[in-house]
Coordinates of C-alpha atoms in Angstrom, one line a residue:
X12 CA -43.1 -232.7 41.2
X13 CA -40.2 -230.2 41.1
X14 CA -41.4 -226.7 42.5
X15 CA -38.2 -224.9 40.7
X16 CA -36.4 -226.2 37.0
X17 CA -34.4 -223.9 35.3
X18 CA -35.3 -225.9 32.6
X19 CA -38.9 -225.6 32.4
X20 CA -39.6 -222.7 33.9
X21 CA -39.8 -219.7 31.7
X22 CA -39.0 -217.3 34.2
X23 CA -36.2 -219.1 35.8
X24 CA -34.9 -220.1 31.9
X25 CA -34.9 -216.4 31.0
X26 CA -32.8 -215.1 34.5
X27 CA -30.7 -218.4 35.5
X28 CA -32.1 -217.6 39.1
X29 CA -31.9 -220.3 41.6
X30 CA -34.4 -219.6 43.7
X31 CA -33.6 -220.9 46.8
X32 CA -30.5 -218.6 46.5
X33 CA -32.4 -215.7 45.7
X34 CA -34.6 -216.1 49.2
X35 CA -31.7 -216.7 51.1
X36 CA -30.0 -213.1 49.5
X37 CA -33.1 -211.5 50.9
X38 CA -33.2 -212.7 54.1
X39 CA -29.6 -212.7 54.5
X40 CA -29.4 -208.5 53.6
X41 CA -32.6 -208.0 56.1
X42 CA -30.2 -210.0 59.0
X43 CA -27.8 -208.1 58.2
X44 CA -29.3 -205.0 58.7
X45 CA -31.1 -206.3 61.8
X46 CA -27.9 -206.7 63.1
X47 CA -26.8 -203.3 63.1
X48 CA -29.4 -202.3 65.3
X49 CA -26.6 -203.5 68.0
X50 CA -28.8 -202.8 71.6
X51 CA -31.7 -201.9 70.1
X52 CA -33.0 -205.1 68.8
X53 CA -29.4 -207.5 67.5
X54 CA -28.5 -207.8 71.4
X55 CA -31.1 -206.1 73.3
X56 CA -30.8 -208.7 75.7
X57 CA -27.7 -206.8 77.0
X58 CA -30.1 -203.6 77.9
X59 CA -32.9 -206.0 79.2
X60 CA -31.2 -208.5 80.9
X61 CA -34.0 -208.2 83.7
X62 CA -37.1 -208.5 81.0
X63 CA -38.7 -212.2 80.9
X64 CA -38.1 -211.9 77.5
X65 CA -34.2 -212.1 78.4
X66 CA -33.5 -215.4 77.5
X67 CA -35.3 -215.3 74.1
X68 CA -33.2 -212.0 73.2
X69 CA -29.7 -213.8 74.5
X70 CA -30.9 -216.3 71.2
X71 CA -31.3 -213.7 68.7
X72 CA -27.9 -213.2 68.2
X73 CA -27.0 -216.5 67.1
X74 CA -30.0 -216.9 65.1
X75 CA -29.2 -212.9 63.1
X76 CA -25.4 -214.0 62.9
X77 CA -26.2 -216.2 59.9
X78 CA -26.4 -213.8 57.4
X79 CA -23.4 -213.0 56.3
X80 CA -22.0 -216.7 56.4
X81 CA -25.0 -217.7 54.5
X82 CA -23.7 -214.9 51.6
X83 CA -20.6 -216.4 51.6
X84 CA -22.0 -219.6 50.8
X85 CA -24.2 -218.4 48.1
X86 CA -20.6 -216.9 46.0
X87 CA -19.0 -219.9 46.8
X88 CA -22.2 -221.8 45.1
X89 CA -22.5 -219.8 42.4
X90 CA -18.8 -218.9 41.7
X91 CA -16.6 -221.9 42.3
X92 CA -17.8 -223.7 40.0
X93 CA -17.3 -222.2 37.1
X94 CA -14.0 -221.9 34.7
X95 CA -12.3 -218.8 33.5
X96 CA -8.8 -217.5 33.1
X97 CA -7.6 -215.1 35.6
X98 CA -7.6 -212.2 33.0
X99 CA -11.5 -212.8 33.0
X100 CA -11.6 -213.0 36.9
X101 CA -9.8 -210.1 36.9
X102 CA -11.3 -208.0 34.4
X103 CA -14.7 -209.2 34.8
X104 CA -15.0 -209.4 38.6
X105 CA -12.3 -207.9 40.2
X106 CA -12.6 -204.6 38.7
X107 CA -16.3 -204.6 39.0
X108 CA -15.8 -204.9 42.9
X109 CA -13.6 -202.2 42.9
X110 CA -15.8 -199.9 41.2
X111 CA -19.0 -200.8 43.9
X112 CA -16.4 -200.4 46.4
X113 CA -15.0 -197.0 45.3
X114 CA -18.7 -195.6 44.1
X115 CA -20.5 -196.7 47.1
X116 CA -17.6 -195.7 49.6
X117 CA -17.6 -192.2 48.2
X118 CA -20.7 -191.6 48.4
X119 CA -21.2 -192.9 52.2
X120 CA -18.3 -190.3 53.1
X121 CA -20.4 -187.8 51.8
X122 CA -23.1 -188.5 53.5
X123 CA -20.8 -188.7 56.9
X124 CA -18.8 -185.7 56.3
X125 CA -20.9 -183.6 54.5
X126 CA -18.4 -182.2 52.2
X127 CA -15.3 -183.7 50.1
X128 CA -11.8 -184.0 51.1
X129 CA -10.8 -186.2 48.7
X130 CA -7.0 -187.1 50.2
X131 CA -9.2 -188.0 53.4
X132 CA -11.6 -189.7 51.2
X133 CA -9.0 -192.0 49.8
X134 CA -6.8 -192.7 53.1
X135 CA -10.0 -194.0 54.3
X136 CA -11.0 -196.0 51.7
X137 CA -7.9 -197.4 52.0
X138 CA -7.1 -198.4 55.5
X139 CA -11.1 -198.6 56.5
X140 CA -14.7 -199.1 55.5
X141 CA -16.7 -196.3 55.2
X142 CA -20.2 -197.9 56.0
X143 CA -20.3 -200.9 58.8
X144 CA -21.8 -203.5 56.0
X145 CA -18.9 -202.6 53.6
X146 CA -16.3 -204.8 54.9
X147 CA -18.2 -207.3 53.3
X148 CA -17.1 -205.7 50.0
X149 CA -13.3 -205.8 50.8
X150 CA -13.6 -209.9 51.9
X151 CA -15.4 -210.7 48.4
X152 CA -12.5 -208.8 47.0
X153 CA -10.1 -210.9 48.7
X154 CA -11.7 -213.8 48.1
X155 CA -11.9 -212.8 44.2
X156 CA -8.3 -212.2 43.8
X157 CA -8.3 -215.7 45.4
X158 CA -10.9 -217.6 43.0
X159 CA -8.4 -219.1 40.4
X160 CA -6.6 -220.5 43.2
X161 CA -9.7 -221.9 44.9
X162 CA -11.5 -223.3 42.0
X163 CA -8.0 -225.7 41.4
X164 CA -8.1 -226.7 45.2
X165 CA -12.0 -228.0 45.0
X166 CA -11.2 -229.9 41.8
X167 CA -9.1 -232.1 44.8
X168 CA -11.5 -231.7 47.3
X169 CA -13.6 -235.0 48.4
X170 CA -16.7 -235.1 50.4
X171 CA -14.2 -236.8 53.3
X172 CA -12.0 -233.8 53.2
X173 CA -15.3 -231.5 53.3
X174 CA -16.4 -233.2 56.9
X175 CA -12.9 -233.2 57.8
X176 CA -12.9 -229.8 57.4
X177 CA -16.3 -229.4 59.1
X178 CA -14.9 -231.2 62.1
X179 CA -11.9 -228.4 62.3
X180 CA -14.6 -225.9 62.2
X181 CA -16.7 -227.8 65.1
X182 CA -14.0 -228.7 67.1
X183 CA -11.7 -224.9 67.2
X184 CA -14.2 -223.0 66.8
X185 CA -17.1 -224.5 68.7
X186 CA -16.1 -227.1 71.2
X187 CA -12.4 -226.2 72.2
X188 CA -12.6 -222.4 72.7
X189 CA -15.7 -223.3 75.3
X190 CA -14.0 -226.1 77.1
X191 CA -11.1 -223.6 77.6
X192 CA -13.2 -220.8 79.0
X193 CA -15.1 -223.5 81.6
X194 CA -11.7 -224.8 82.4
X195 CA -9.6 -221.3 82.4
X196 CA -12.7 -219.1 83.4
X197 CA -10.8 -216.8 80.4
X198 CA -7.5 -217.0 82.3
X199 CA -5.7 -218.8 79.2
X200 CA -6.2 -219.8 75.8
X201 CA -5.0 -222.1 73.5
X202 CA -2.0 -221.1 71.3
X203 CA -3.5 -219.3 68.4
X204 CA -1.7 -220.8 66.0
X205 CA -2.2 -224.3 66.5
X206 CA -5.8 -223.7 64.9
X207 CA -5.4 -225.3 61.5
X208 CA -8.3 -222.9 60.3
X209 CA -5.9 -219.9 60.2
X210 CA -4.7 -221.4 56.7
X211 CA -8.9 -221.2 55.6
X212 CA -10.2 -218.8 57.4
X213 CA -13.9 -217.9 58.2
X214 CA -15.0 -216.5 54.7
X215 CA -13.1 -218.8 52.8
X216 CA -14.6 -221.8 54.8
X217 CA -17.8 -220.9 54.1
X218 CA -17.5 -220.2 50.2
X219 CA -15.8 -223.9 50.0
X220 CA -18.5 -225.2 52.3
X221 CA -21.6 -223.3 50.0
X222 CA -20.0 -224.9 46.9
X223 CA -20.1 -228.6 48.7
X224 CA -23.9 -228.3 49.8
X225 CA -24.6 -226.6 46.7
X226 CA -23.4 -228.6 44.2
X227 CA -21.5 -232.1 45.9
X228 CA -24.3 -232.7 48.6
X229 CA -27.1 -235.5 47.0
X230 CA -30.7 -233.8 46.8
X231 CA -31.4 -237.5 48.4
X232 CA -29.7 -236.6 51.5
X233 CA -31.5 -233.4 52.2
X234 CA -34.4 -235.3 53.5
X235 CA -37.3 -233.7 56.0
X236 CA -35.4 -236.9 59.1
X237 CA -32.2 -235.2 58.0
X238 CA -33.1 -232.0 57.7
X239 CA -35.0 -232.4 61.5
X240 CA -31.6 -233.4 62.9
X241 CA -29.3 -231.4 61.2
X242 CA -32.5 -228.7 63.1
X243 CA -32.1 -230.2 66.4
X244 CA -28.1 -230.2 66.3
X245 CA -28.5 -226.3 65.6
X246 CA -30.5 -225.8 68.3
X247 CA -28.2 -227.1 70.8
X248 CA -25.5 -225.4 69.6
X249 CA -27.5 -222.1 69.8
X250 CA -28.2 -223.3 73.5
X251 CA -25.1 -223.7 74.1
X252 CA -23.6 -221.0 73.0
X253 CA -26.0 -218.7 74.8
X254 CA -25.7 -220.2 77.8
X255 CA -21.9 -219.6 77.5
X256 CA -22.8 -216.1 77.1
X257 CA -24.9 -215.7 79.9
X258 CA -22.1 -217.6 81.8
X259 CA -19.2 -215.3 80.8
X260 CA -21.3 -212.2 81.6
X261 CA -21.7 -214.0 85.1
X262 CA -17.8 -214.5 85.6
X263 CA -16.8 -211.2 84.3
X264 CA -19.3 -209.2 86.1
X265 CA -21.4 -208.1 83.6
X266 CA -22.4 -208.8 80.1
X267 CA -21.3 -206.0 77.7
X268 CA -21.0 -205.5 73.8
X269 CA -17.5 -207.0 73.6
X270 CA -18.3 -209.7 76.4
X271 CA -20.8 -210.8 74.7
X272 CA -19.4 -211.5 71.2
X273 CA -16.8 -213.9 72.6
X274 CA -19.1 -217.6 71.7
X275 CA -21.6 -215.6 68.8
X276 CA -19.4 -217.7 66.1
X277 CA -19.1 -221.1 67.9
X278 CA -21.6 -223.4 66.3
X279 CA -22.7 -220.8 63.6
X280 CA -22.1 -223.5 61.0
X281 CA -24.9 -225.8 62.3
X282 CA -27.3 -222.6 62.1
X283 CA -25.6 -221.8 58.6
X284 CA -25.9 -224.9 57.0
X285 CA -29.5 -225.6 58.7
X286 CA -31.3 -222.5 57.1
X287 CA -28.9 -223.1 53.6
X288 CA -29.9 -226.6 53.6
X289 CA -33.8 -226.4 54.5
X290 CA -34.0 -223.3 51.6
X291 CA -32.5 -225.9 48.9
X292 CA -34.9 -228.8 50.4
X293 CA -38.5 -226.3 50.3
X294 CA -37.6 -225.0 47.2
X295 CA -36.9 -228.9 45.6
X296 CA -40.1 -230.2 46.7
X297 CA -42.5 -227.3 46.7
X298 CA -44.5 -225.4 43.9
X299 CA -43.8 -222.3 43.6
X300 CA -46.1 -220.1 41.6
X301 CA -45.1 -217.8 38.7
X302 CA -45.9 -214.4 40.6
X303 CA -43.9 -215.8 43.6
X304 CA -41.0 -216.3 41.7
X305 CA -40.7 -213.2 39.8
X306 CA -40.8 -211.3 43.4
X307 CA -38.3 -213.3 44.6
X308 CA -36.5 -212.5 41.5
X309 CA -37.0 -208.7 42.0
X310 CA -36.3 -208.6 45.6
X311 CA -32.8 -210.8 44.8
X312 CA -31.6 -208.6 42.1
X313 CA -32.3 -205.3 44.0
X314 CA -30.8 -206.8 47.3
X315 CA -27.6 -206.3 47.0
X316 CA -28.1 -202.6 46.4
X317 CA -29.8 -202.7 49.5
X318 CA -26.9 -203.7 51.3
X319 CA -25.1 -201.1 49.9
X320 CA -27.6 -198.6 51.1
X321 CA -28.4 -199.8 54.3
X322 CA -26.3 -197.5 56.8
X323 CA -28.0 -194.6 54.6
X324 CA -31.2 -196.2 54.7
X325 CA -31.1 -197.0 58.7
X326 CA -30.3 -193.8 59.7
X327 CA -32.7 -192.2 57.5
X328 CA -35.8 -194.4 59.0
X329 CA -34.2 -194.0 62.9
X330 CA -36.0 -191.2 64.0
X331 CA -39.5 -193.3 63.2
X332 CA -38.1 -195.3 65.2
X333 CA -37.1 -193.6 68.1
X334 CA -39.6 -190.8 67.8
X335 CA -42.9 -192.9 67.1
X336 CA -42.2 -196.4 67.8
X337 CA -40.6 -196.6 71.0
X338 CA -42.6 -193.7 72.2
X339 CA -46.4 -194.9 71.0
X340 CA -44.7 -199.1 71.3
X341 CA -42.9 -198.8 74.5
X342 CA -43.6 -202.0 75.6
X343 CA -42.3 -204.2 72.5
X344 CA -39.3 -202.6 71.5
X345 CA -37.5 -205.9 69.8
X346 CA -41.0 -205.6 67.6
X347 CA -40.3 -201.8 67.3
X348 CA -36.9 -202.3 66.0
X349 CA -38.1 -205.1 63.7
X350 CA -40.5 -202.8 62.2
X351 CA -37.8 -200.0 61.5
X352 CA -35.6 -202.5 59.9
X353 CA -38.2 -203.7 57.5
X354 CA -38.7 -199.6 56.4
X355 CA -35.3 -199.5 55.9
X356 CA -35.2 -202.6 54.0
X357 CA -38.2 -201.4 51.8
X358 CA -36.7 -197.5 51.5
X359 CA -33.2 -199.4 50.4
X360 CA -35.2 -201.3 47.9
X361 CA -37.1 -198.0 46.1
X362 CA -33.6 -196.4 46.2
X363 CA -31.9 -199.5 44.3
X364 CA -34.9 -199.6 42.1
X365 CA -34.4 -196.3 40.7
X366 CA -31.1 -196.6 40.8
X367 CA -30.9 -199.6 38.2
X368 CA -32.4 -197.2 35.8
X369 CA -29.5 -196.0 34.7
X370 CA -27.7 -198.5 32.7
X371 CA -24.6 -198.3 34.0
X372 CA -25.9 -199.4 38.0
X373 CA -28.3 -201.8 36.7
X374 CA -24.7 -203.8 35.4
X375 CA -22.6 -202.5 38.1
X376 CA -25.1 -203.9 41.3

């Protein structure tokens, strides 16, 4: 029996909420967050690098990274395939986006700079982002402006041209740049623009690849044997790329912050498509009750306000974390900074909460 039909399910009818996609926004807006802990909990392993519990930090990285691929996917799912004339994108989406990203950006240079210089205000909404999660907002821009031109190509696109494009992804941005470090030690690199992915790029891969699982990919094939070795391929590649890591932080001396981000991206897709995959699969086969659904209903709808918040939010919650947690929790501080991120996430929720009282935010996020 079919835990979730948009047919039959009153709930679901009412919202046209997918609710696979609505747990994945929520987890995806808690990674996120969780990875601007940087060395407190994202790569504490660069801090610890003498703790036993090493090697499982030098994984949490790869593991956290998924997020904001994963929201990628879930616009190119939900948005590709749908028709409308570029006046509609425009009007409809566009200039939402720009009003989340002018709204939101003010007010996160308030809080920075504690008064209003509004020439200042605008140079830096213009050549920067004003909160670390918001370049997130000017990428779904892009890729908005973008939309009519996307939605002809995927009307061309076969499921051959979908794994050929999954193999590009595999091969320059997991396999080759790792064979050259091995080979070079980081002395050379390939010619940058032989890799065919500079005409796609990351984002853009992603929304085409969230549209294929979503909405080209059989339910039939998204089977628990599949699903175990799509599971197991992810797993090496995390391996992998760790150990890579680790490697390059042996051969350059020392693992730092920029060191360490060189292989975060390599086989991010198996992860990506793993968790996106598995979410669809649990959500086809297993009941889900009423109550459960209209949570993840609420959370969804309130998470991307969340993300908005979330700078505001983390610093808010930091000194709980710093004063009380890693002084009474010494000893588990990746558990510490898991904790702090879930206040945050909670205090982000109450602000959106409120804040979708107002008519005009409940529209606008």
């Amino acid at each position: 029996m079919s835990a979730y039909s948009p047919q039959t399910t009153p709930v679901n009818q009412k919202k046209k909420k997918l609710l696979h996609i609505e747990f994945l926004r929520i987890i995806c807006i808690w990674l996120v967050m969780f990875t601007h802990t940087a060395t407190s909990g994202f790569s504490i392993y660069i801090p610890m690098q003498h703790s036993i519990w090493f090697p499982l930090y030098l994984l949490v990285p790869f593991i956290v990274k998924i997020s904001v691929p994963i929201f990628f996917m879930i616009s190119g799912a939900l948005l590709l395939q749908k028709e409308e004339p570029i006046s509609v994108v425009l009007k409809k989406r566009v200039w939402r986006f720009i009003q989340v990203l002018f709204i939101f950006s003010f007010i996160s240079y308030l809080c920075a700079y504690r008064n209003l210089n509004f020439i200042h205000f605008i140079k830096l909404l213009y050549t920067s982002h004003l909160a670390t999660a918001y370049y997130f907002l000017y990428i779904y821009l892009g890729f908005l402006l973008m939309l009519p031109i996307w939605r002809a190509l995927i009307k061309n696109m076969t499921n051959t041209l979908y794994v050929y494009l999954i193999a590009l992804n595999l091969s320059f941005v997991g396999c080759i740049p790792i064979f050259s470090f091995l080979l070079f030690k980081g002395s050379a690199e390939i010619n940058y623009f032989i890799n065919p992915l500079l005409a796609v790029s990351e984002p853009t891969f992603y929304f085409l690849i969230g549209y294929w699982i979503e909405h080209l990919l059989p339910q039939k094939v998204l089977t628990k044997k599949n699903l175990c070795k799509l599971g197991i391929a992810a797993a090496a590649g995390t391996l992998l790329a760790a150990t890579m890591t680790w490697y390059h932080g042996v051969v350059a001396g020392g693992l730092t912050e920029d060191i360490s981000q060189r292989f975060y991206d390599s086989f991010l897709f198996l992860n990506t498509s793993f968790v996106y995959c598995l979410a669809r699969w649990w959500f086809s086969t297993h009941t889900v009750s009423e109550n459960t659904q209209h949570r993840l209903i609420l959370i969804g709808n309130l998470s991307f306000g969340v993300m908005l918040f979330e700078e505001i939010t983390r610093n808010t919650t930091r000194p709980f974390f710093t004063s009380i947690l890693l002084r009474y929790i010494p000893q588990l501080p990746f558990i510490d900074a898991i904790i702090w991120i879930c206040l945050a996430f909670a205090l982000g929720l109450a602000i959106t909460y409120l804040l979708k009282k107002i008519p005009y935010f409940k529209h606008l996020i």
